[in-house]
């Protein structure tokens, strides 16, 4: 197999996830991440000979950290993707249809669209909307095929250590505008990811809570959205296309799943 031959020749793996830790950014609509040890080494003698184990407890919303949205995440007038009624899909305390367990693992071609590099800057301005023209210019002569994954950099992850700045409630956040979302859907990508909390452009004012790309991609076309990615290493190494690997957790009925996506390139 060509894949095994490439592995034998050597590959470089680029981690595209952020780290999970107490105090990390979380949107107000999600339970923040929290981890605590429930047993420490030495609390119990497991073997009678000094052996012990340690365990931890994690509490988190499913849209915290690097994650992928399930198709049950958004609705319009009580309808989910594919015409499924929310009342039919959601009962028993979870979604019975279109939950995170239905997101397929992804091993496919990925394409990197570096918008700050296109604009000659390290990070886009707060509230900037990435249009279809921006995406096409960043793509250049590189093909973006049906079934590929498109990853879009804003540089906003540089604010990740400052949750207030990263969430952008007082400034707005750069992201993909509606025309950019339609451009992605027209190319038939299987998923689209970005390095912000919302993927969509977040503007101050009356449109602050508008998320047109979520409607276009998830609701209309069944295209998954990946958020809070770290795309800085792809930018530093000027990687344009790569093997993309992502495996969601089988969280039954959840609206998203934490993920640790990888970009694999030849040495």
Coordinates of C-alpha atoms in Angstrom, one line a residue:
X1 CA 0.0 0.0 0.0
X2 CA 1.2 3.6 -0.8
X3 CA 0.2 4.6 2.8
X4 CA 2.4 1.9 4.4
X5 CA 5.3 2.9 2.0
X6 CA 5.0 6.5 3.1
X7 CA 5.1 5.4 6.7
X8 CA 8.3 3.4 6.1
X9 CA 9.9 6.4 4.4
X10 CA 9.0 8.6 7.4
X11 CA 6.3 11.2 8.1
X12 CA 5.9 14.2 10.3
X13 CA 2.8 14.4 12.5
X14 CA 1.5 17.9 13.3
X15 CA -0.9 18.1 16.3
X16 CA -3.9 20.4 15.6
X17 CA -5.5 20.3 19.1
X18 CA -5.2 22.6 22.0
X19 CA -4.5 21.3 25.5
X20 CA -7.4 20.7 28.0
X21 CA -6.8 22.3 31.4
X22 CA -8.7 24.1 34.2
X23 CA -9.4 27.7 33.3
X24 CA -9.3 27.1 29.5
X25 CA -11.7 29.2 27.4
X26 CA -15.3 28.1 27.2
X27 CA -18.2 29.9 25.6
X28 CA -20.9 31.0 28.1
X29 CA -23.3 28.4 26.7
X30 CA -21.1 25.5 27.8
X31 CA -20.0 24.0 31.1
X32 CA -16.3 24.9 31.5
X33 CA -13.7 22.1 31.6
X34 CA -12.8 21.0 35.1
X35 CA -10.5 18.1 36.2
X36 CA -9.7 16.9 39.7
X37 CA -8.0 13.9 41.1
X38 CA -10.4 11.5 42.9
X39 CA -7.6 9.2 44.1
X40 CA -4.0 10.2 44.6
X41 CA -1.0 7.8 44.8
X42 CA -0.7 6.8 48.4
X43 CA -4.4 7.2 49.2
X44 CA -4.9 3.5 49.0
X45 CA -2.5 0.6 49.1
X46 CA -3.8 -1.5 46.2
X47 CA -1.5 -4.4 46.5
X48 CA -0.6 -4.6 50.2
X49 CA 3.0 -4.0 49.1
X50 CA 2.9 -0.2 48.5
X51 CA 1.4 -0.3 45.0
X52 CA -1.2 2.4 44.3
X53 CA -3.2 4.0 41.4
X54 CA -4.4 7.5 40.7
X55 CA -7.7 8.5 39.0
X56 CA -9.3 11.7 38.0
X57 CA -12.8 13.1 37.3
X58 CA -13.5 15.3 34.3
X59 CA -16.5 17.6 33.9
X60 CA -16.9 19.5 30.6
X61 CA -19.3 20.8 28.0
X62 CA -19.0 19.0 24.7
X63 CA -18.1 22.2 22.8
X64 CA -15.1 23.0 24.9
X65 CA -11.5 22.8 23.5
X66 CA -10.9 21.3 20.1
X67 CA -14.1 19.6 19.1
X68 CA -16.3 18.6 16.2
X69 CA -20.0 19.5 15.9
X70 CA -22.6 16.8 15.5
X71 CA -25.4 17.4 13.1
X72 CA -27.9 17.7 16.0
X73 CA -26.1 20.8 17.2
X74 CA -28.3 23.3 15.3
X75 CA -31.9 23.4 14.2
X76 CA -34.2 25.8 12.4
X77 CA -37.9 26.1 13.4
X78 CA -37.7 22.8 15.2
X79 CA -36.1 20.9 12.3
X80 CA -32.6 19.3 12.3
X81 CA -30.5 18.4 9.2
X82 CA -32.3 16.2 6.8
X83 CA -35.8 17.3 7.8
X84 CA -35.6 15.4 11.2
X85 CA -37.9 17.0 13.8
X86 CA -36.3 17.9 17.1
X87 CA -39.2 16.5 19.0
X88 CA -38.6 13.1 17.3
X89 CA -34.8 13.2 17.7
X90 CA -34.4 14.4 21.2
X91 CA -35.9 12.5 24.1
X92 CA -34.7 10.5 27.0
X93 CA -32.2 13.2 28.0
X94 CA -30.2 13.0 24.7
X95 CA -30.4 13.0 21.0
X96 CA -31.5 9.6 19.5
X97 CA -30.5 10.7 16.0
X98 CA -27.6 12.7 14.5
X99 CA -25.5 12.6 17.8
X100 CA -21.7 12.6 18.1
X101 CA -21.6 8.8 17.7
X102 CA -22.8 9.2 14.1
X103 CA -19.8 11.4 13.1
X104 CA -17.5 9.1 11.1
X105 CA -13.8 8.9 11.7
X106 CA -11.9 10.8 9.0
X107 CA -8.7 9.8 7.2
X108 CA -8.7 11.9 4.1
X109 CA -6.9 14.8 2.3
X110 CA -6.7 18.1 4.1
X111 CA -6.2 21.5 2.7
X112 CA -4.9 24.5 4.7
X113 CA -6.1 28.0 3.9
X114 CA -4.0 30.6 5.7
X115 CA -5.9 33.9 5.6
X116 CA -3.5 36.0 7.7
X117 CA -0.7 35.0 5.3
X118 CA -2.8 36.1 2.4
X119 CA -3.4 39.5 4.1
X120 CA 0.3 39.9 5.1
X121 CA -0.4 39.8 8.8
X122 CA 0.1 37.3 11.7
X123 CA -3.6 37.5 12.9
X124 CA -6.8 38.8 11.4
X125 CA -8.5 41.8 13.0
X126 CA -11.4 41.2 15.5
X127 CA -14.7 40.7 13.7
X128 CA -13.2 40.2 10.2
X129 CA -15.4 38.2 7.9
X130 CA -13.6 35.7 5.6
X131 CA -15.4 35.8 2.3
X132 CA -15.6 33.4 -0.6
X133 CA -13.0 35.6 -2.4
X134 CA -10.6 35.3 0.5
X135 CA -10.9 31.5 0.5
X136 CA -10.4 31.2 -3.2
X137 CA -7.4 33.5 -3.1
X138 CA -5.8 31.5 -0.2
X139 CA -6.5 28.3 -2.1
X140 CA -4.8 29.5 -5.3
X141 CA -4.0 26.7 -7.7
X142 CA -4.3 23.9 -5.1
X143 CA -7.4 21.8 -5.7
X144 CA -10.1 21.4 -3.1
X145 CA -12.0 18.3 -3.9
X146 CA -15.3 16.8 -2.7
X147 CA -14.6 14.8 0.5
X148 CA -11.6 16.9 1.5
X149 CA -11.3 18.7 4.8
X150 CA -10.6 22.5 4.7
X151 CA -8.8 24.1 7.6
X152 CA -9.0 27.9 7.8
X153 CA -6.6 29.9 9.9
X154 CA -7.4 33.3 11.4
X155 CA -4.4 33.4 13.9
X156 CA -6.9 34.1 16.7
X157 CA -5.6 31.1 18.6
X158 CA -2.7 33.3 19.6
X159 CA -5.2 34.7 22.2
X160 CA -6.0 31.3 23.6
X161 CA -4.1 31.8 26.9
X162 CA -6.4 34.8 27.6
X163 CA -9.9 33.5 27.7
X164 CA -11.5 36.9 27.7
X165 CA -9.7 38.0 24.5
X166 CA -10.2 34.6 22.8
X167 CA -14.0 34.6 23.3
X168 CA -14.1 38.2 22.0
X169 CA -17.3 39.3 23.7
X170 CA -16.1 42.9 23.8
X171 CA -14.2 42.9 20.4
X172 CA -15.8 40.4 18.1
X173 CA -13.8 37.5 16.6
X174 CA -12.7 36.9 13.0
X175 CA -14.3 34.0 11.2
X176 CA -15.9 32.7 8.1
X177 CA -18.7 34.9 6.7
X178 CA -21.8 33.4 5.0
X179 CA -20.3 33.6 1.5
X180 CA -17.3 31.7 2.7
X181 CA -19.5 29.0 4.2
X182 CA -21.4 28.7 0.9
X183 CA -18.1 28.4 -0.9
X184 CA -17.1 25.5 1.3
X185 CA -20.4 23.8 0.8
X186 CA -20.2 24.2 -3.0
X187 CA -16.8 22.4 -2.9
X188 CA -18.4 19.5 -1.1
X189 CA -16.0 19.3 1.8
X190 CA -16.7 16.7 4.4
X191 CA -15.7 19.0 7.2
X192 CA -14.3 22.5 7.8
X193 CA -12.3 23.6 10.7
X194 CA -10.9 26.9 12.2
X195 CA -8.9 28.2 15.1
X196 CA -11.7 30.1 16.8
X197 CA -14.5 29.3 19.3
X198 CA -17.3 29.8 16.8
X199 CA -15.9 29.2 13.3
X200 CA -18.3 31.9 12.1
X201 CA -17.4 35.6 12.0
X202 CA -18.5 37.1 15.3
X203 CA -19.5 40.8 15.0
X204 CA -20.4 43.3 17.7
X205 CA -23.8 44.7 17.5
X206 CA -27.2 43.2 16.4
X207 CA -25.5 40.4 14.5
X208 CA -23.4 39.2 17.5
X209 CA -25.2 35.9 17.8
X210 CA -25.7 35.2 14.1
X211 CA -23.9 32.0 12.9
X212 CA -24.7 31.6 9.1
X213 CA -22.0 29.1 8.5
X214 CA -23.5 26.7 11.1
X215 CA -26.8 26.9 9.2
X216 CA -25.2 26.5 5.8
X217 CA -22.8 23.7 6.7
X218 CA -24.4 21.7 9.5
X219 CA -28.1 22.2 8.8
X220 CA -28.3 22.5 5.0
X221 CA -25.5 20.3 3.9
X222 CA -24.5 18.0 6.7
X223 CA -20.9 19.2 6.8
X224 CA -19.3 18.9 10.2
X225 CA -17.5 21.9 11.8
X226 CA -14.3 21.6 13.8
X227 CA -13.5 24.5 16.2
X228 CA -10.7 25.7 18.5
X229 CA -8.0 24.2 16.4
X230 CA -4.3 25.1 16.7
X231 CA -3.2 25.7 13.1
X232 CA 0.0 27.7 13.9
X233 CA 2.4 24.9 13.1
X234 CA 0.9 24.4 9.7
X235 CA 1.4 28.1 9.1
X236 CA 5.0 28.0 10.3
X237 CA 5.9 25.1 8.1
X238 CA 3.9 26.4 5.1
X239 CA 2.0 23.2 4.7
X240 CA -0.7 23.4 2.1
X241 CA -2.1 19.8 1.8
X242 CA -1.7 16.8 4.0
X243 CA -3.3 13.6 5.3
X244 CA -5.9 14.5 7.8
X245 CA -6.8 12.2 10.7
X246 CA -9.7 12.7 13.2
X247 CA -11.6 10.3 15.3
X248 CA -14.6 11.5 17.4
X249 CA -15.6 9.8 20.6
X250 CA -18.7 7.7 20.5
X251 CA -20.6 10.0 22.9
X252 CA -24.2 8.7 22.4
X253 CA -26.6 11.6 21.7
X254 CA -24.0 14.4 22.4
X255 CA -24.0 17.5 20.3
X256 CA -20.2 17.5 19.8
X257 CA -17.2 15.4 20.6
X258 CA -13.7 16.4 21.7
X259 CA -11.1 15.5 19.2
X260 CA -7.3 15.5 18.6
X261 CA -7.0 16.0 14.9
X262 CA -3.6 15.4 13.2
X263 CA -2.0 16.5 9.9
X264 CA 0.4 14.0 8.5
X265 CA 3.0 15.1 5.9
X266 CA 6.0 13.5 4.3
X267 CA 9.4 14.2 5.7

